[in-house]
PDB file of C-alpha atoms in Angstrom:
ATOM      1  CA  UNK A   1      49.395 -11.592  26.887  1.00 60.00           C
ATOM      2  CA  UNK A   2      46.954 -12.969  24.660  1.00 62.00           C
ATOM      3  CA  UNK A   3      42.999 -11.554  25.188  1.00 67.00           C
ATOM      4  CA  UNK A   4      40.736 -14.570  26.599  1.00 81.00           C
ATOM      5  CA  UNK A   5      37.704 -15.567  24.390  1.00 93.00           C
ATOM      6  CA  UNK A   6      34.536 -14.872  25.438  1.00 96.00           C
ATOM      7  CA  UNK A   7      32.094 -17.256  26.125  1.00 97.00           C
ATOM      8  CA  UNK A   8      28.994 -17.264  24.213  1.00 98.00           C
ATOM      9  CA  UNK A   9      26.955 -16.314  26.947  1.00 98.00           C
ATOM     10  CA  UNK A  10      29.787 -13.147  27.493  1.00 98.00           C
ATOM     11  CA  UNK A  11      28.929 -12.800  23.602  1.00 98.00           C
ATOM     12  CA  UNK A  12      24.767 -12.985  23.445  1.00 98.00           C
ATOM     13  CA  UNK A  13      25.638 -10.049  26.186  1.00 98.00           C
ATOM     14  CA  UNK A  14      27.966  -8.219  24.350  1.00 98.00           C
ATOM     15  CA  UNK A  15      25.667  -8.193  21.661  1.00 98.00           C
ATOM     16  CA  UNK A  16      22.813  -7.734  23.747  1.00 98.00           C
ATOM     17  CA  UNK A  17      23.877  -4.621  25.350  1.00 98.00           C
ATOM     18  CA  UNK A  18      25.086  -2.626  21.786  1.00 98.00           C
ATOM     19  CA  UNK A  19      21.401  -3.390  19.817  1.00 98.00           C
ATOM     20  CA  UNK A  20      20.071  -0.113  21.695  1.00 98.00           C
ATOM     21  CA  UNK A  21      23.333   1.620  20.133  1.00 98.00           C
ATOM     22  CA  UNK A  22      22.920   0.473  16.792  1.00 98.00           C
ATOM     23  CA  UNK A  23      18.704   1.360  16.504  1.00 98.00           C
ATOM     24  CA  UNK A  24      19.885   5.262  18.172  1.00 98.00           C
ATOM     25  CA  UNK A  25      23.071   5.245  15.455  1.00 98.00           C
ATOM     26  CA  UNK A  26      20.366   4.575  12.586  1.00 98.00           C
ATOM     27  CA  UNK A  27      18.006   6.971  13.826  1.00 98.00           C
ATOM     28  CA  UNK A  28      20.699   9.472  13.860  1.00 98.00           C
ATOM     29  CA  UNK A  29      21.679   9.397  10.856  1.00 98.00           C
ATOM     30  CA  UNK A  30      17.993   9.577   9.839  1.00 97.00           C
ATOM     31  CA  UNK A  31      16.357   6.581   9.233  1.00 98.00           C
ATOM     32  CA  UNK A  32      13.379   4.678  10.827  1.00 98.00           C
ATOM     33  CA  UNK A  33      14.381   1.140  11.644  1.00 97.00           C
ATOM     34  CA  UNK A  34      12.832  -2.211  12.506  1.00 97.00           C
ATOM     35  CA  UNK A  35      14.806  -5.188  14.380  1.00 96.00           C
ATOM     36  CA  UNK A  36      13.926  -8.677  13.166  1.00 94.00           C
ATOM     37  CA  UNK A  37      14.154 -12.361  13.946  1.00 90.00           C
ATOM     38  CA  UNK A  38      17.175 -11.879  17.000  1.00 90.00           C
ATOM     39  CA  UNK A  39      16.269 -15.543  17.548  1.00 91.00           C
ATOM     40  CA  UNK A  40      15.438 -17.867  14.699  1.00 89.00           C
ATOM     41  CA  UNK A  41      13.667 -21.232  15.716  1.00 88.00           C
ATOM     42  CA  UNK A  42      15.520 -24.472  14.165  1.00 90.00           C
ATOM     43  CA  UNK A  43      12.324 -25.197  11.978  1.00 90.00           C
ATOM     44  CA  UNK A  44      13.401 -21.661  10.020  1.00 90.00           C
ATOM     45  CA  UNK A  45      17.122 -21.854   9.847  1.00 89.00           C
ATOM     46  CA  UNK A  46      16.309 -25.496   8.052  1.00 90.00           C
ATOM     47  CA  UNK A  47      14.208 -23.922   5.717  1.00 86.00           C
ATOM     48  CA  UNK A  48      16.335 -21.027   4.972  1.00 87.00           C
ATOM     49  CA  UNK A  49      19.334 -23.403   4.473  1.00 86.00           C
ATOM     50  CA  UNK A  50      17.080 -25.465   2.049  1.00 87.00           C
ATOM     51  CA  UNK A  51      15.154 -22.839   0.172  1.00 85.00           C
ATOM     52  CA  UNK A  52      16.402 -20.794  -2.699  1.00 83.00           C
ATOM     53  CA  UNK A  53      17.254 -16.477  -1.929  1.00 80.00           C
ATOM     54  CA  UNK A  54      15.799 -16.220  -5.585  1.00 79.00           C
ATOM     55  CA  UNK A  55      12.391 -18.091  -6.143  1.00 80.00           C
ATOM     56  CA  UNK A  56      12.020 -19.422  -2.583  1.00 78.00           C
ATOM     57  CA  UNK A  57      11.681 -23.376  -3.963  1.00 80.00           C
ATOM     58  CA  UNK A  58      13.186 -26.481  -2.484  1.00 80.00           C
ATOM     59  CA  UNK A  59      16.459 -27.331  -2.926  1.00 75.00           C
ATOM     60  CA  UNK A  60      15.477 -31.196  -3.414  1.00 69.00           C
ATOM     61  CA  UNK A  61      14.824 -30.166  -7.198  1.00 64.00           C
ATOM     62  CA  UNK A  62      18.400 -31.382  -8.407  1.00 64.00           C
ATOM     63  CA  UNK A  63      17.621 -29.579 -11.968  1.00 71.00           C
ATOM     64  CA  UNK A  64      17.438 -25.943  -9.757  1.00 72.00           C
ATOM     65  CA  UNK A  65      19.300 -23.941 -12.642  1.00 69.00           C
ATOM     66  CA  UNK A  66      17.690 -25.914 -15.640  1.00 69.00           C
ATOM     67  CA  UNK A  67      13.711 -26.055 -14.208  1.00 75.00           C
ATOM     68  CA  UNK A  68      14.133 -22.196 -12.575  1.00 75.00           C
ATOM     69  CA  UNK A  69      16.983 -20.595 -14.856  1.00 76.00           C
ATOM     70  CA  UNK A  70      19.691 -19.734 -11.980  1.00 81.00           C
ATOM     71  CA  UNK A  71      21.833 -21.235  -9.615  1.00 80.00           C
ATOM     72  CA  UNK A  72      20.212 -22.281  -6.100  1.00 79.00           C
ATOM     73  CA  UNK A  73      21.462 -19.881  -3.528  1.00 79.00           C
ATOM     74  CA  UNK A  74      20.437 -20.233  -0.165  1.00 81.00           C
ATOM     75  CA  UNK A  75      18.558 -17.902   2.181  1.00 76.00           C
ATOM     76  CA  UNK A  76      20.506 -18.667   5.014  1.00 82.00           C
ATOM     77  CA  UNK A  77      21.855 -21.728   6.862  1.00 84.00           C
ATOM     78  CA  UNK A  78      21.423 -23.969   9.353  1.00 86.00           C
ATOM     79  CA  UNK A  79      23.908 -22.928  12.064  1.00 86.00           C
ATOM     80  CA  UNK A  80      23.076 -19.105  11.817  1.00 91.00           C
ATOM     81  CA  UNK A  81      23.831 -17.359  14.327  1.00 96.00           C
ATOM     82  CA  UNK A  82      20.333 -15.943  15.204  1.00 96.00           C
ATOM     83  CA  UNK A  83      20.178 -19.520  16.120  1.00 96.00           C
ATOM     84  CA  UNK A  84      21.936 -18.172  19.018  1.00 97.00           C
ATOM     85  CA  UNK A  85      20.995 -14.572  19.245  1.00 97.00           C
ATOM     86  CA  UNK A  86      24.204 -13.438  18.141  1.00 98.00           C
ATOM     87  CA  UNK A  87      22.375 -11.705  14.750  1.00 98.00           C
ATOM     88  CA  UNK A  88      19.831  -9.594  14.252  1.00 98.00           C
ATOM     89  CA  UNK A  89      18.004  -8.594  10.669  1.00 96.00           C
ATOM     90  CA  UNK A  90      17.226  -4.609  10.300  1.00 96.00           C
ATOM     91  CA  UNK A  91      14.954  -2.775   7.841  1.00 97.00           C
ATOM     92  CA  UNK A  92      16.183   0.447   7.045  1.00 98.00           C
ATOM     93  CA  UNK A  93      13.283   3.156   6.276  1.00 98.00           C
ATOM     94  CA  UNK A  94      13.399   6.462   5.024  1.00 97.00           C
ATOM     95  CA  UNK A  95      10.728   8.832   3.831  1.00 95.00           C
ATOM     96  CA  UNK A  96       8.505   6.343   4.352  1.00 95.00           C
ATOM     97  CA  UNK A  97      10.489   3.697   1.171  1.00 97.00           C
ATOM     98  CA  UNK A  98      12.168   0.916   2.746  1.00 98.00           C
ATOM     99  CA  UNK A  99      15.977   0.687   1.985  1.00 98.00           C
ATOM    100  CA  UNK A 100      15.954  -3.266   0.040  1.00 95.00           C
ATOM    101  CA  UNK A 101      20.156  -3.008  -1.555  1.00 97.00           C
ATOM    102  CA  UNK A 102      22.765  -3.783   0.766  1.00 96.00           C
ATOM    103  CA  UNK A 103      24.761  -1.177  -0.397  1.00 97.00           C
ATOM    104  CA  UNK A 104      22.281   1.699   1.443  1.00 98.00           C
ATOM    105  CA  UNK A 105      22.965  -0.140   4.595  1.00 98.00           C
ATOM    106  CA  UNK A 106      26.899   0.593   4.181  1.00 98.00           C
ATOM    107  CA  UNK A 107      27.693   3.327   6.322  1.00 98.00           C
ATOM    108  CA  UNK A 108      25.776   1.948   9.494  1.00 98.00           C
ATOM    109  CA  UNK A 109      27.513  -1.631   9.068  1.00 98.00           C
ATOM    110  CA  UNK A 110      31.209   0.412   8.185  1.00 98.00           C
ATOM    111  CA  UNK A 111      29.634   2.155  12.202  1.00 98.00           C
ATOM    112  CA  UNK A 112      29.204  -1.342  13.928  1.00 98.00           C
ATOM    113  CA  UNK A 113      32.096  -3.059  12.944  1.00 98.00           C
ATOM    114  CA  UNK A 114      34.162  -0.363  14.878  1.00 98.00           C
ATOM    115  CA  UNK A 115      32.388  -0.693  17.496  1.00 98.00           C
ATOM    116  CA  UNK A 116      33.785  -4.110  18.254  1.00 98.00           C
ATOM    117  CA  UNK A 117      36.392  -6.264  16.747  1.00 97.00           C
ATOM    118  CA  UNK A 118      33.620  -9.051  17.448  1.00 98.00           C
ATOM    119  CA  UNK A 119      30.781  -7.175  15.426  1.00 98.00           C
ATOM    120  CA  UNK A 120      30.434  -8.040  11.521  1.00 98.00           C
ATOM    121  CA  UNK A 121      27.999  -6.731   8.530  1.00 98.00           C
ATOM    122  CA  UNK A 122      26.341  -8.893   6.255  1.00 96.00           C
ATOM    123  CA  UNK A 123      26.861  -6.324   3.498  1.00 96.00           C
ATOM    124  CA  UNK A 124      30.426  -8.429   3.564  1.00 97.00           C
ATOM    125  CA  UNK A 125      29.307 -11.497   2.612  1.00 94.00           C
ATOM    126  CA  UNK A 126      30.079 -13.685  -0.454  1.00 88.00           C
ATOM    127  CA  UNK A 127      26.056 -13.414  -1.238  1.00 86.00           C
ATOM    128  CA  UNK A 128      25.565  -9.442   0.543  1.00 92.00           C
ATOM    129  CA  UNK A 129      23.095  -9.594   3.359  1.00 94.00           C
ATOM    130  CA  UNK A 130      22.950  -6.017   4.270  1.00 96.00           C
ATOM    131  CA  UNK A 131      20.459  -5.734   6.840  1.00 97.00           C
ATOM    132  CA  UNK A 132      22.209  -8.449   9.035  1.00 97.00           C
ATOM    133  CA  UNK A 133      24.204  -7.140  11.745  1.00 98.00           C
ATOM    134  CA  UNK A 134      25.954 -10.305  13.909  1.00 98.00           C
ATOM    135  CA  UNK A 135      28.552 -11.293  16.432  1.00 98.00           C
ATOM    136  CA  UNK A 136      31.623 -13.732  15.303  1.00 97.00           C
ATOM    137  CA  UNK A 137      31.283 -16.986  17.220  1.00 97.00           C
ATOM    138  CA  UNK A 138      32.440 -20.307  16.045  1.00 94.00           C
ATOM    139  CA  UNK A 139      33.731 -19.164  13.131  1.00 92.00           C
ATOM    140  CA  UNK A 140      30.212 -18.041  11.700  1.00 92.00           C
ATOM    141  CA  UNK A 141      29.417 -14.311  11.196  1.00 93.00           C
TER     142      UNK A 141
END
């Protein structure tokens, strides 16, 4: 018998109830952390979906690669899941530095992907988001 989905409030609970997990995982393995932006307001998910990851300008500027010399890549988009508190954006800190490359945030998303078959790691992603640890819902992760 197949497993029933879970309903997105089952999910924001899911979620919810494994963020105290993933802050004492990080701490164990020696780093200070920070949780950010669990819920993003619609105003910010438009501007994230609008504005480049690069040089933070407008999209509107049809010329992006010509007038700022790369491709427009997008700091996040409109139906994010912090939209719906399914995501949540660490810092990593150690020594008092703060981890900035995806890659040093590896071994903690590899940590809360087991933890549920629901859980993803932006360190996946097409354009590597590292510090964003999520719930699957609607597709998104």
């Amino acid at each position: 018998m197949a497993a029933r989905t879970l309903t997105l409030h089952e999910k924001q609970l899911l979620f919810s109830a494994w963020l105290p997990a993933l802050g004492k995982e990080a701490r164990r393995r020696g780093y200070q952390v920070k949780f950010l932006e669990l819920q993003r307001s619609k105003a910010s998910a438009e501007w994230n979906a609008t504005h480049c990851r690069v040089c933070k300008k407008h999209r509107s500027d049809t010329l992006h690669a010509l007038s700022h010399g790369h491709k427009f890549r997008a700091i996040g988009i409109k139906a994010s899941l912090h939209r719906l508190c399914l995501a949540i954006d660490l810092q990593l800190w150690k020594n008092g530095k703060l981890l900035d490359l995806s890659e040093q945030y590896r071994e903690l998303g590899k940590w809360w992907k087991r933890q549920h078959p629901l859980f993803c790691w932006g360190g996946d992603f097409r354009n590597p988001d590292g510090g964003h640890f999520s719930c699957q819902h609607g597709g998104r992760k």
